[in-house]
PDB file of C-alpha atoms and ligand atoms in Angstrom:
ATOM      1  CA  MET A  25      -0.044  -0.187   0.075  1.00 45.00           C
ATOM      2  CA  SER A  26       2.664   2.477   0.831  1.00 58.00           C
ATOM      3  CA  GLU A  27       4.066   1.848  -3.071  1.00 68.00           C
ATOM      4  CA  LEU A  28       0.974   2.563  -4.008  1.00 64.00           C
ATOM      5  CA  THR A  29       0.857   6.118  -2.117  1.00 73.00           C
ATOM      6  CA  ASP A  30       3.959   6.701  -3.459  1.00 74.00           C
ATOM      7  CA  LEU A  31       3.324   5.833  -7.084  1.00 74.00           C
ATOM      8  CA  TYR A  32      -0.073   8.518  -6.281  1.00 79.00           C
ATOM      9  CA  GLN A  33       2.310  11.054  -4.757  1.00 87.00           C
ATOM     10  CA  GLU A  34       4.658  11.194  -8.006  1.00 90.00           C
ATOM     11  CA  VAL A  35       2.150  11.706 -10.041  1.00 91.00           C
ATOM     12  CA  ILE A  36       0.797  14.380  -8.017  1.00 93.00           C
ATOM     13  CA  LEU A  37       4.218  16.157  -8.138  1.00 93.00           C
ATOM     14  CA  ASP A  38       4.616  15.920 -11.891  1.00 95.00           C
ATOM     15  CA  HIS A  39       1.457  17.220 -12.592  1.00 96.00           C
ATOM     16  CA  ASN A  40       2.033  20.244 -10.044  1.00 95.00           C
ATOM     17  CA  ARG A  41       5.850  20.408 -12.312  1.00 95.00           C
ATOM     18  CA  ARG A  42       4.517  20.078 -15.496  1.00 97.00           C
ATOM     19  CA  PRO A  43       1.054  21.176 -15.183  1.00 97.00           C
ATOM     20  CA  HIS A  44      -1.160  20.207 -18.104  1.00 98.00           C
ATOM     21  CA  ASN A  45      -3.481  22.672 -19.942  1.00 98.00           C
ATOM     22  CA  PHE A  46      -1.563  25.652 -17.843  1.00 98.00           C
ATOM     23  CA  ARG A  47      -2.755  28.672 -20.144  1.00 98.00           C
ATOM     24  CA  VAL A  48      -4.918  31.338 -21.014  1.00 98.00           C
ATOM     25  CA  ILE A  49      -7.680  30.499 -23.278  1.00 97.00           C
ATOM     26  CA  GLU A  50      -8.889  33.915 -25.117  1.00 95.00           C
ATOM     27  CA  GLY A  51     -13.092  34.292 -25.697  1.00 93.00           C
ATOM     28  CA  ALA A  52     -13.199  31.656 -23.272  1.00 94.00           C
ATOM     29  CA  THR A  53     -15.673  31.752 -20.086  1.00 92.00           C
ATOM     30  CA  ARG A  54     -13.583  32.795 -17.129  1.00 92.00           C
ATOM     31  CA  GLN A  55     -13.984  31.995 -13.525  1.00 92.00           C
ATOM     32  CA  GLU A  56     -11.923  32.675 -10.434  1.00 93.00           C
ATOM     33  CA  GLY A  57     -11.540  29.979  -7.787  1.00 93.00           C
ATOM     34  CA  TYR A  58      -9.938  30.724  -4.565  1.00 93.00           C
ATOM     35  CA  ASN A  59      -9.391  28.751  -1.308  1.00 93.00           C
ATOM     36  CA  PRO A  60      -8.577  30.709   1.362  1.00 92.00           C
ATOM     37  CA  LEU A  61      -7.666  27.790   3.914  1.00 92.00           C
ATOM     38  CA  CYS A  62      -4.680  27.446   2.205  1.00 94.00           C
ATOM     39  CA  GLY A  63      -3.638  30.417  -0.173  1.00 94.00           C
ATOM     40  CA  ASP A  64      -4.390  28.515  -3.820  1.00 95.00           C
ATOM     41  CA  ARG A  65      -6.014  30.557  -6.321  1.00 94.00           C
ATOM     42  CA  LEU A  66      -6.444  29.729  -9.553  1.00 94.00           C
ATOM     43  CA  THR A  67      -8.529  31.160 -12.665  1.00 95.00           C
ATOM     44  CA  LEU A  68     -10.060  28.250 -15.122  1.00 95.00           C
ATOM     45  CA  TYR A  69     -11.169  28.749 -18.538  1.00 96.00           C
ATOM     46  CA  VAL A  70     -13.616  26.691 -20.365  1.00 95.00           C
ATOM     47  CA  ALA A  71     -14.659  27.260 -23.714  1.00 95.00           C
ATOM     48  CA  MET A  72     -17.264  25.064 -24.492  1.00 92.00           C
ATOM     49  CA  ASP A  73     -19.186  24.300 -28.329  1.00 91.00           C
ATOM     50  CA  GLY A  74     -22.613  23.348 -28.688  1.00 88.00           C
ATOM     51  CA  GLY A  75     -22.838  22.237 -25.279  1.00 89.00           C
ATOM     52  CA  VAL A  76     -19.532  20.374 -25.117  1.00 94.00           C
ATOM     53  CA  ILE A  77     -16.275  21.703 -23.569  1.00 96.00           C
ATOM     54  CA  LYS A  78     -13.885  21.947 -26.377  1.00 96.00           C
ATOM     55  CA  ASP A  79     -11.633  22.971 -24.302  1.00 97.00           C
ATOM     56  CA  VAL A  80     -10.445  23.738 -20.693  1.00 98.00           C
ATOM     57  CA  ALA A  81      -7.146  25.335 -19.080  1.00 98.00           C
ATOM     58  CA  PHE A  82      -5.865  27.047 -16.124  1.00 98.00           C
ATOM     59  CA  GLN A  83      -3.561  29.513 -14.285  1.00 97.00           C
ATOM     60  CA  GLY A  84      -2.597  30.127 -11.151  1.00 96.00           C
ATOM     61  CA  SER A  85      -0.820  29.599  -7.597  1.00 95.00           C
ATOM     62  CA  GLY A  86      -1.101  26.987  -4.941  1.00 95.00           C
ATOM     63  CA  CYS A  87       0.286  23.991  -3.347  1.00 94.00           C
ATOM     64  CA  ALA A  88       0.965  21.174  -5.136  1.00 94.00           C
ATOM     65  CA  ILE A  89      -1.806  19.082  -4.689  1.00 94.00           C
ATOM     66  CA  SER A  90      -4.620  22.136  -6.165  1.00 95.00           C
ATOM     67  CA  LYS A  91      -2.326  21.949  -9.284  1.00 97.00           C
ATOM     68  CA  ALA A  92      -2.075  18.485  -9.933  1.00 96.00           C
ATOM     69  CA  SER A  93      -6.005  18.403  -9.272  1.00 97.00           C
ATOM     70  CA  ALA A  94      -6.510  21.078 -11.532  1.00 97.00           C
ATOM     71  CA  SER A  95      -4.217  19.434 -14.180  1.00 98.00           C
ATOM     72  CA  LEU A  96      -5.935  15.794 -13.767  1.00 97.00           C
ATOM     73  CA  MET A  97      -9.434  17.599 -14.214  1.00 97.00           C
ATOM     74  CA  THR A  98      -8.675  19.844 -16.877  1.00 98.00           C
ATOM     75  CA  ASP A  99      -7.247  16.519 -18.984  1.00 97.00           C
ATOM     76  CA  ALA A 100     -10.458  14.930 -18.287  1.00 96.00           C
ATOM     77  CA  LEU A 101     -12.701  17.576 -19.145  1.00 97.00           C
ATOM     78  CA  LYS A 102     -12.238  18.480 -22.677  1.00 96.00           C
ATOM     79  CA  GLY A 103     -15.063  16.445 -24.840  1.00 96.00           C
ATOM     80  CA  LYS A 104     -17.628  15.979 -22.108  1.00 96.00           C
ATOM     81  CA  THR A 105     -20.574  17.485 -21.856  1.00 95.00           C
ATOM     82  CA  ALA A 106     -22.181  20.023 -19.115  1.00 93.00           C
ATOM     83  CA  ASP A 107     -24.069  17.337 -17.605  1.00 92.00           C
ATOM     84  CA  GLU A 108     -21.100  14.706 -17.567  1.00 94.00           C
ATOM     85  CA  ALA A 109     -18.700  17.524 -16.178  1.00 95.00           C
ATOM     86  CA  ARG A 110     -21.438  17.825 -13.343  1.00 93.00           C
ATOM     87  CA  ALA A 111     -21.580  13.731 -12.726  1.00 92.00           C
ATOM     88  CA  LEU A 112     -17.424  13.854 -12.786  1.00 94.00           C
ATOM     89  CA  PHE A 113     -17.156  16.556 -10.145  1.00 93.00           C
ATOM     90  CA  ASP A 114     -20.028  14.558  -8.108  1.00 92.00           C
ATOM     91  CA  GLN A 115     -17.927  11.478  -8.505  1.00 92.00           C
ATOM     92  CA  PHE A 116     -14.630  13.460  -7.537  1.00 93.00           C
ATOM     93  CA  HIS A 117     -16.377  14.911  -4.706  1.00 92.00           C
ATOM     94  CA  ALA A 118     -17.411  11.915  -3.290  1.00 90.00           C
ATOM     95  CA  MET A 119     -14.299  10.262  -3.930  1.00 90.00           C
ATOM     96  CA  ILE A 120     -12.029  12.514  -1.861  1.00 91.00           C
ATOM     97  CA  THR A 121     -14.385  12.855   0.778  1.00 88.00           C
ATOM     98  CA  SER A 122     -16.209   9.097   1.443  1.00 80.00           C
ATOM     99  CA  ASP A 123     -13.932   7.393   3.905  1.00 62.00           C
ATOM    100  CA  HIS A 124     -15.285   4.245   2.915  1.00 57.00           C
ATOM    101  CA  ALA A 125     -14.999   4.122  -0.305  1.00 54.00           C
ATOM    102  CA  GLY A 126     -13.072   2.033  -2.029  1.00 55.00           C
ATOM    103  CA  PRO A 127      -9.976   1.680  -4.658  1.00 54.00           C
ATOM    104  CA  ALA A 128     -11.277   4.801  -6.925  1.00 49.00           C
ATOM    105  CA  ALA A 129     -10.392   2.605 -10.015  1.00 50.00           C
ATOM    106  CA  ASP A 130     -13.178   4.009 -11.543  1.00 70.00           C
ATOM    107  CA  LEU A 131     -12.220   7.799 -11.947  1.00 87.00           C
ATOM    108  CA  GLY A 132      -8.745   6.432 -14.004  1.00 86.00           C
ATOM    109  CA  LYS A 133      -5.976   8.822 -13.479  1.00 89.00           C
ATOM    110  CA  LEU A 134      -8.372  10.883 -11.174  1.00 92.00           C
ATOM    111  CA  SER A 135      -8.292   8.345  -8.235  1.00 88.00           C
ATOM    112  CA  VAL A 136      -4.295   9.298  -7.306  1.00 88.00           C
ATOM    113  CA  LEU A 137      -6.278  12.489  -5.263  1.00 91.00           C
ATOM    114  CA  ALA A 138      -8.242  10.257  -3.145  1.00 88.00           C
ATOM    115  CA  GLY A 139      -5.378   9.880  -0.610  1.00 85.00           C
ATOM    116  CA  VAL A 140      -6.465  13.123   0.583  1.00 88.00           C
ATOM    117  CA  ARG A 141      -9.678  12.072   1.927  1.00 86.00           C
ATOM    118  CA  GLU A 142      -7.147  11.253   4.665  1.00 85.00           C
ATOM    119  CA  PHE A 143      -6.301  15.056   5.267  1.00 86.00           C
ATOM    120  CA  PRO A 144      -9.452  17.443   5.817  1.00 85.00           C
ATOM    121  CA  THR A 145      -7.739  20.396   4.925  1.00 87.00           C
ATOM    122  CA  ARG A 146      -6.209  18.702   1.639  1.00 91.00           C
ATOM    123  CA  ILE A 147      -9.896  18.202   0.812  1.00 92.00           C
ATOM    124  CA  LYS A 148     -10.395  21.776  -0.098  1.00 93.00           C
ATOM    125  CA  CYS A 149      -7.207  22.131  -2.089  1.00 94.00           C
ATOM    126  CA  ALA A 150      -8.242  19.023  -4.327  1.00 94.00           C
ATOM    127  CA  SER A 151     -11.639  20.335  -4.833  1.00 94.00           C
ATOM    128  CA  LEU A 152     -10.828  23.474  -5.852  1.00 94.00           C
ATOM    129  CA  ALA A 153     -10.881  23.531  -9.356  1.00 95.00           C
ATOM    130  CA  TRP A 154     -13.628  21.557  -9.197  1.00 95.00           C
ATOM    131  CA  HIS A 155     -16.388  23.489  -7.483  1.00 92.00           C
ATOM    132  CA  THR A 156     -14.468  26.515  -9.955  1.00 93.00           C
ATOM    133  CA  MET A 157     -15.446  24.700 -12.686  1.00 93.00           C
ATOM    134  CA  LYS A 158     -18.791  23.741 -11.357  1.00 91.00           C
ATOM    135  CA  ALA A 159     -19.392  27.468 -11.847  1.00 90.00           C
ATOM    136  CA  ALA A 160     -17.935  28.517 -15.112  1.00 92.00           C
ATOM    137  CA  VAL A 161     -20.179  24.908 -16.778  1.00 90.00           C
ATOM    138  CA  ALA A 162     -23.296  26.752 -14.804  1.00 84.00           C
ATOM    139  CA  HIS A 163     -22.544  30.203 -16.992  1.00 67.00           C
ATOM    140  CA  ASP A 164     -23.085  28.193 -19.970  1.00 52.00           C
ATOM    141  CA  THR A 165     -27.001  28.975 -20.821  1.00 49.00           C
ATOM    142  CA  ASP A 166     -28.416  31.082 -23.758  1.00 47.00           C
ATOM    143  CA  ALA A 167     -28.267  33.798 -21.357  1.00 46.00           C
ATOM    144  CA  PRO A 168     -25.606  36.507 -21.690  1.00 44.00           C
ATOM    145  CA  VAL A 169     -22.647  35.906 -19.007  1.00 41.00           C
ATOM    146  CA  SER A 170     -22.224  39.958 -17.205  1.00 39.00           C
ATOM    147  CA  THR A 171     -18.464  40.051 -15.768  1.00 36.00           C
ATOM    148  CA  GLU A 172     -20.369  43.012 -13.413  1.00 36.00           C
TER     149      GLU A 172
HETATM  150 ZN1   ZN B  34      -4.044  23.924  -0.859  1.00 97.36          ZN
END
């Protein structure tokens, strides 16, 4: 089990060092996220096309968990519909908060973050990008998005 934990940590550190989709998408829906508990900040960019997430990217600064989570999430979301993205949010949230969940193999690469459920203060780090995504996707309605 400790080998597995080491492997997970390696994946998380790798995504922290070289986050995927770490860029700005011009003209995309932009959503800020902040986790005051840890100081993680990110800006998420979601480009929808016909109800499908065509492209998703992020920028920001934070701890390794928050960055790795955002990196893995953006990989997982491309090509998903808004409904699928929300369903994935629910699955991911259940995985990182449930005490009695088994190995979360059904979430693929995202399951490297299952270990945070042992560390309650880290759950917010891992879920920051996901809460931000949920808000960003919710903007994709027929109503025009106001930036105030
Ligand atoms: Zn954090």
